[in-house]
Amino acid sequence: MAVHSEYTIDELARAADTTVRSVRVYHERGLLPSPEVRGRIGYYGTDHLERLHTISRLLSRGMKLNGIRELLEAWDRGDGLADVLGVSDAPADREPVAAQEKPSSDDPLADLPDYVRQALAGSTDPLDAYRVTNPRCGDLAARLMDSGVPDTSAFQVVERLRADCDAIADRYATEVFYCLAGQGYERSPRESRDRARLETELAIARLILTRAASELIDQAFARHAELPAPKEAGH
């Protein structure tokens, strides 16, 4: 089968085993870059074809278009694969939680990240700065504050939760991602197409792993959120 270096939209749809309408939808939704327009005809390249193959694989694994767009935008920005997937490129360089220096008892903010301390020190509403990078964690901190917890203590609770999640990822992410994606890449010729497939399989592995972890965490927290037994009549 001949390999083309450029395609019209009809040729691209046939080569990717999809429809012209789907190609247009992907372009309108920001998943597919614009073609090169010469005259009144748009010409697509092999990068567009590889992108369509990636989109098809992600859709077949249950990912939604919005999630796929965010993933592809991160790749296009040049974000590292670890940044896109939310894992560490070099887990060995991370200092173990147990070995980290204990915060000074004289400074209640010492165990908070720099951006949190800056938010607390430089803003009349620290949650505004915190929510920029941690919107859902910001919601948790806000609810804690609404219940009467001091803002510093609320941030400390969230950051301890973050540290525990980091420890879980450090313990399991490398092994699971290797089993689900890395070992297949090692057996491949490691060409550009294999690299694209690796990125896809890692994204899928992340989706599966985070969903499983979310379910387990929900079950764990549910065990601590049971209602007390009702009082018996007459007591």
PDB file of N, CA, C and O in Angstrom, residues 108-109 111-113 115-117 119-121 125-131 134 137-142 144-145 149-162:
ATOM      1  N   PRO A 108       4.629  27.263  61.627  1.00  0.00           N
ATOM      2  CA  PRO A 108       3.514  26.402  61.243  1.00  0.00           C
ATOM      3  C   PRO A 108       3.355  26.251  59.731  1.00  0.00           C
ATOM      4  O   PRO A 108       2.647  25.369  59.267  1.00  0.00           O
ATOM      5  N   LEU A 109       4.029  27.103  58.936  1.00  0.00           N
ATOM      6  CA  LEU A 109       3.922  27.035  57.473  1.00  0.00           C
ATOM      7  C   LEU A 109       5.072  26.268  56.840  1.00  0.00           C
ATOM      8  O   LEU A 109       5.107  26.110  55.627  1.00  0.00           O
ATOM      9  N   ASP A 111       5.923  23.235  56.526  1.00  0.00           N
ATOM     10  CA  ASP A 111       5.683  22.007  55.781  1.00  0.00           C
ATOM     11  C   ASP A 111       4.773  22.217  54.581  1.00  0.00           C
ATOM     12  O   ASP A 111       4.352  21.265  53.945  1.00  0.00           O
ATOM     13  N   LEU A 112       4.489  23.476  54.260  1.00  0.00           N
ATOM     14  CA  LEU A 112       3.655  23.777  53.097  1.00  0.00           C
ATOM     15  C   LEU A 112       4.537  24.150  51.907  1.00  0.00           C
ATOM     16  O   LEU A 112       5.606  24.735  52.075  1.00  0.00           O
ATOM     17  N   PRO A 113       4.100  23.833  50.683  1.00  0.00           N
ATOM     18  CA  PRO A 113       4.873  24.227  49.493  1.00  0.00           C
ATOM     19  C   PRO A 113       4.998  25.745  49.402  1.00  0.00           C
ATOM     20  O   PRO A 113       4.199  26.485  49.965  1.00  0.00           O
ATOM     21  N   TYR A 115       4.348  27.797  46.991  1.00  0.00           N
ATOM     22  CA  TYR A 115       3.240  28.541  46.396  1.00  0.00           C
ATOM     23  C   TYR A 115       2.085  28.715  47.389  1.00  0.00           C
ATOM     24  O   TYR A 115       1.352  29.705  47.337  1.00  0.00           O
ATOM     25  N   VAL A 116       1.945  27.777  48.334  1.00  0.00           N
ATOM     26  CA  VAL A 116       0.903  27.911  49.348  1.00  0.00           C
ATOM     27  C   VAL A 116       1.290  28.988  50.355  1.00  0.00           C
ATOM     28  O   VAL A 116       0.473  29.833  50.739  1.00  0.00           O
ATOM     29  N   ARG A 117       2.559  28.989  50.790  1.00  0.00           N
ATOM     30  CA  ARG A 117       3.014  30.020  51.726  1.00  0.00           C
ATOM     31  C   ARG A 117       2.898  31.409  51.101  1.00  0.00           C
ATOM     32  O   ARG A 117       2.506  32.371  51.763  1.00  0.00           O
ATOM     33  N   ALA A 119       0.763  32.256  48.800  1.00  0.00           N
ATOM     34  CA  ALA A 119      -0.661  32.582  48.730  1.00  0.00           C
ATOM     35  C   ALA A 119      -1.171  33.078  50.070  1.00  0.00           C
ATOM     36  O   ALA A 119      -1.942  34.045  50.151  1.00  0.00           O
ATOM     37  N   LEU A 120      -0.721  32.432  51.142  1.00  0.00           N
ATOM     38  CA  LEU A 120      -1.152  32.832  52.475  1.00  0.00           C
ATOM     39  C   LEU A 120      -0.609  34.208  52.849  1.00  0.00           C
ATOM     40  O   LEU A 120      -1.275  34.989  53.526  1.00  0.00           O
ATOM     41  N   ALA A 121       0.625  34.488  52.389  1.00  0.00           N
ATOM     42  CA  ALA A 121       1.279  35.734  52.781  1.00  0.00           C
ATOM     43  C   ALA A 121       0.885  36.915  51.907  1.00  0.00           C
ATOM     44  O   ALA A 121       0.860  38.057  52.375  1.00  0.00           O
ATOM     45  N   ASP A 125      -7.269  36.656  49.940  1.00  0.00           N
ATOM     46  CA  ASP A 125      -8.039  35.417  49.804  1.00  0.00           C
ATOM     47  C   ASP A 125      -7.088  34.338  49.279  1.00  0.00           C
ATOM     48  O   ASP A 125      -6.954  34.162  48.072  1.00  0.00           O
ATOM     49  N   PRO A 126      -6.399  33.608  50.154  1.00  0.00           N
ATOM     50  CA  PRO A 126      -5.418  32.605  49.719  1.00  0.00           C
ATOM     51  C   PRO A 126      -6.011  31.536  48.809  1.00  0.00           C
ATOM     52  O   PRO A 126      -5.309  30.974  47.977  1.00  0.00           O
ATOM     53  N   LEU A 127      -7.301  31.266  48.949  1.00  0.00           N
ATOM     54  CA  LEU A 127      -7.911  30.225  48.121  1.00  0.00           C
ATOM     55  C   LEU A 127      -7.869  30.576  46.645  1.00  0.00           C
ATOM     56  O   LEU A 127      -7.791  29.686  45.797  1.00  0.00           O
ATOM     57  N   ASP A 128      -7.922  31.879  46.318  1.00  0.00           N
ATOM     58  CA  ASP A 128      -7.866  32.273  44.910  1.00  0.00           C
ATOM     59  C   ASP A 128      -6.582  31.791  44.264  1.00  0.00           C
ATOM     60  O   ASP A 128      -6.584  31.228  43.170  1.00  0.00           O
ATOM     61  N   ALA A 129      -5.454  32.012  44.946  1.00  0.00           N
ATOM     62  CA  ALA A 129      -4.162  31.573  44.406  1.00  0.00           C
ATOM     63  C   ALA A 129      -4.059  30.049  44.431  1.00  0.00           C
ATOM     64  O   ALA A 129      -3.496  29.444  43.522  1.00  0.00           O
ATOM     65  N   TYR A 130      -4.598  29.437  45.459  1.00  0.00           N
ATOM     66  CA  TYR A 130      -4.493  27.977  45.597  1.00  0.00           C
ATOM     67  C   TYR A 130      -5.284  27.256  44.520  1.00  0.00           C
ATOM     68  O   TYR A 130      -4.840  26.242  43.984  1.00  0.00           O
ATOM     69  N   ARG A 131      -6.466  27.792  44.175  1.00  0.00           N
ATOM     70  CA  ARG A 131      -7.335  27.117  43.216  1.00  0.00           C
ATOM     71  C   ARG A 131      -6.784  27.141  41.798  1.00  0.00           C
ATOM     72  O   ARG A 131      -7.226  26.372  40.950  1.00  0.00           O
ATOM     73  N   ASN A 134      -4.883  23.958  41.955  1.00  0.00           N
ATOM     74  CA  ASN A 134      -5.513  22.857  42.693  1.00  0.00           C
ATOM     75  C   ASN A 134      -7.001  23.151  42.898  1.00  0.00           C
ATOM     76  O   ASN A 134      -7.442  23.375  44.028  1.00  0.00           O
ATOM     77  N   CYS A 137      -8.750  20.573  45.243  1.00  0.00           N
ATOM     78  CA  CYS A 137      -8.152  20.679  46.574  1.00  0.00           C
ATOM     79  C   CYS A 137      -8.540  21.998  47.220  1.00  0.00           C
ATOM     80  O   CYS A 137      -8.744  22.078  48.444  1.00  0.00           O
ATOM     81  N   GLY A 138      -8.660  23.034  46.408  1.00  0.00           N
ATOM     82  CA  GLY A 138      -9.119  24.317  46.927  1.00  0.00           C
ATOM     83  C   GLY A 138     -10.525  24.228  47.482  1.00  0.00           C
ATOM     84  O   GLY A 138     -10.849  24.852  48.505  1.00  0.00           O
ATOM     85  N   ASP A 139     -11.377  23.443  46.825  1.00  0.00           N
ATOM     86  CA  ASP A 139     -12.737  23.250  47.333  1.00  0.00           C
ATOM     87  C   ASP A 139     -12.720  22.573  48.695  1.00  0.00           C
ATOM     88  O   ASP A 139     -13.485  22.942  49.593  1.00  0.00           O
ATOM     89  N   LEU A 140     -11.853  21.568  48.857  1.00  0.00           N
ATOM     90  CA  LEU A 140     -11.745  20.880  50.144  1.00  0.00           C
ATOM     91  C   LEU A 140     -11.256  21.836  51.220  1.00  0.00           C
ATOM     92  O   LEU A 140     -11.805  21.883  52.331  1.00  0.00           O
ATOM     93  N   ALA A 141     -10.217  22.620  50.901  1.00  0.00           N
ATOM     94  CA  ALA A 141      -9.705  23.584  51.870  1.00  0.00           C
ATOM     95  C   ALA A 141     -10.781  24.594  52.248  1.00  0.00           C
ATOM     96  O   ALA A 141     -10.920  24.968  53.420  1.00  0.00           O
ATOM     97  N   ALA A 142     -11.569  25.039  51.275  1.00  0.00           N
ATOM     98  CA  ALA A 142     -12.631  26.013  51.537  1.00  0.00           C
ATOM     99  C   ALA A 142     -13.681  25.449  52.482  1.00  0.00           C
ATOM    100  O   ALA A 142     -14.139  26.132  53.408  1.00  0.00           O
ATOM    101  N   LEU A 144     -13.244  23.087  54.673  1.00  0.00           N
ATOM    102  CA  LEU A 144     -12.636  22.981  55.995  1.00  0.00           C
ATOM    103  C   LEU A 144     -12.652  24.336  56.702  1.00  0.00           C
ATOM    104  O   LEU A 144     -12.966  24.437  57.898  1.00  0.00           O
ATOM    105  N   MET A 145     -12.315  25.386  55.951  1.00  0.00           N
ATOM    106  CA  MET A 145     -12.324  26.724  56.542  1.00  0.00           C
ATOM    107  C   MET A 145     -13.734  27.132  56.939  1.00  0.00           C
ATOM    108  O   MET A 145     -13.952  27.740  57.999  1.00  0.00           O
ATOM    109  N   VAL A 149     -12.053  25.492  60.581  1.00  0.00           N
ATOM    110  CA  VAL A 149     -10.636  25.146  60.619  1.00  0.00           C
ATOM    111  C   VAL A 149      -9.815  26.351  60.158  1.00  0.00           C
ATOM    112  O   VAL A 149     -10.121  26.933  59.121  1.00  0.00           O
ATOM    113  N   PRO A 150      -8.772  26.758  60.873  1.00  0.00           N
ATOM    114  CA  PRO A 150      -7.927  27.875  60.423  1.00  0.00           C
ATOM    115  C   PRO A 150      -7.352  27.601  59.034  1.00  0.00           C
ATOM    116  O   PRO A 150      -7.081  26.449  58.687  1.00  0.00           O
ATOM    117  N   ASP A 151      -7.134  28.664  58.254  1.00  0.00           N
ATOM    118  CA  ASP A 151      -6.700  28.474  56.872  1.00  0.00           C
ATOM    119  C   ASP A 151      -5.386  27.706  56.776  1.00  0.00           C
ATOM    120  O   ASP A 151      -5.233  26.815  55.931  1.00  0.00           O
ATOM    121  N   THR A 152      -4.422  28.011  57.650  1.00  0.00           N
ATOM    122  CA  THR A 152      -3.150  27.291  57.605  1.00  0.00           C
ATOM    123  C   THR A 152      -3.353  25.801  57.860  1.00  0.00           C
ATOM    124  O   THR A 152      -2.796  24.956  57.155  1.00  0.00           O
ATOM    125  N   SER A 153      -4.169  25.460  58.837  1.00  0.00           N
ATOM    126  CA  SER A 153      -4.425  24.051  59.150  1.00  0.00           C
ATOM    127  C   SER A 153      -5.154  23.361  58.001  1.00  0.00           C
ATOM    128  O   SER A 153      -4.884  22.198  57.696  1.00  0.00           O
ATOM    129  N   ALA A 154      -6.063  24.080  57.343  1.00  0.00           N
ATOM    130  CA  ALA A 154      -6.792  23.502  56.218  1.00  0.00           C
ATOM    131  C   ALA A 154      -5.833  23.151  55.087  1.00  0.00           C
ATOM    132  O   ALA A 154      -5.915  22.073  54.488  1.00  0.00           O
ATOM    133  N   PHE A 155      -4.899  24.062  54.774  1.00  0.00           N
ATOM    134  CA  PHE A 155      -3.924  23.786  53.727  1.00  0.00           C
ATOM    135  C   PHE A 155      -3.010  22.628  54.123  1.00  0.00           C
ATOM    136  O   PHE A 155      -2.616  21.820  53.275  1.00  0.00           O
ATOM    137  N   GLN A 156      -2.675  22.541  55.398  1.00  0.00           N
ATOM    138  CA  GLN A 156      -1.817  21.446  55.851  1.00  0.00           C
ATOM    139  C   GLN A 156      -2.505  20.095  55.664  1.00  0.00           C
ATOM    140  O   GLN A 156      -1.867  19.114  55.274  1.00  0.00           O
ATOM    141  N   VAL A 157      -3.807  20.028  55.931  1.00  0.00           N
ATOM    142  CA  VAL A 157      -4.550  18.780  55.722  1.00  0.00           C
ATOM    143  C   VAL A 157      -4.489  18.367  54.252  1.00  0.00           C
ATOM    144  O   VAL A 157      -4.206  17.209  53.910  1.00  0.00           O
ATOM    145  N   VAL A 158      -4.741  19.328  53.358  1.00  0.00           N
ATOM    146  CA  VAL A 158      -4.741  19.024  51.922  1.00  0.00           C
ATOM    147  C   VAL A 158      -3.357  18.601  51.458  1.00  0.00           C
ATOM    148  O   VAL A 158      -3.207  17.661  50.668  1.00  0.00           O
ATOM    149  N   GLU A 159      -2.318  19.272  51.951  1.00  0.00           N
ATOM    150  CA  GLU A 159      -0.964  18.935  51.514  1.00  0.00           C
ATOM    151  C   GLU A 159      -0.506  17.588  52.056  1.00  0.00           C
ATOM    152  O   GLU A 159       0.256  16.876  51.399  1.00  0.00           O
ATOM    153  N   ARG A 160      -0.970  17.197  53.254  1.00  0.00           N
ATOM    154  CA  ARG A 160      -0.661  15.848  53.739  1.00  0.00           C
ATOM    155  C   ARG A 160      -1.342  14.804  52.870  1.00  0.00           C
ATOM    156  O   ARG A 160      -0.774  13.744  52.578  1.00  0.00           O
ATOM    157  N   LEU A 161      -2.552  15.112  52.444  1.00  0.00           N
ATOM    158  CA  LEU A 161      -3.260  14.212  51.529  1.00  0.00           C
ATOM    159  C   LEU A 161      -2.507  14.092  50.210  1.00  0.00           C
ATOM    160  O   LEU A 161      -2.358  13.003  49.651  1.00  0.00           O
ATOM    161  N   ARG A 162      -1.990  15.230  49.720  1.00  0.00           N
ATOM    162  CA  ARG A 162      -1.204  15.210  48.482  1.00  0.00           C
ATOM    163  C   ARG A 162       0.043  14.345  48.642  1.00  0.00           C
ATOM    164  O   ARG A 162       0.404  13.554  47.764  1.00  0.00           O
TER     165      ARG A 162
END
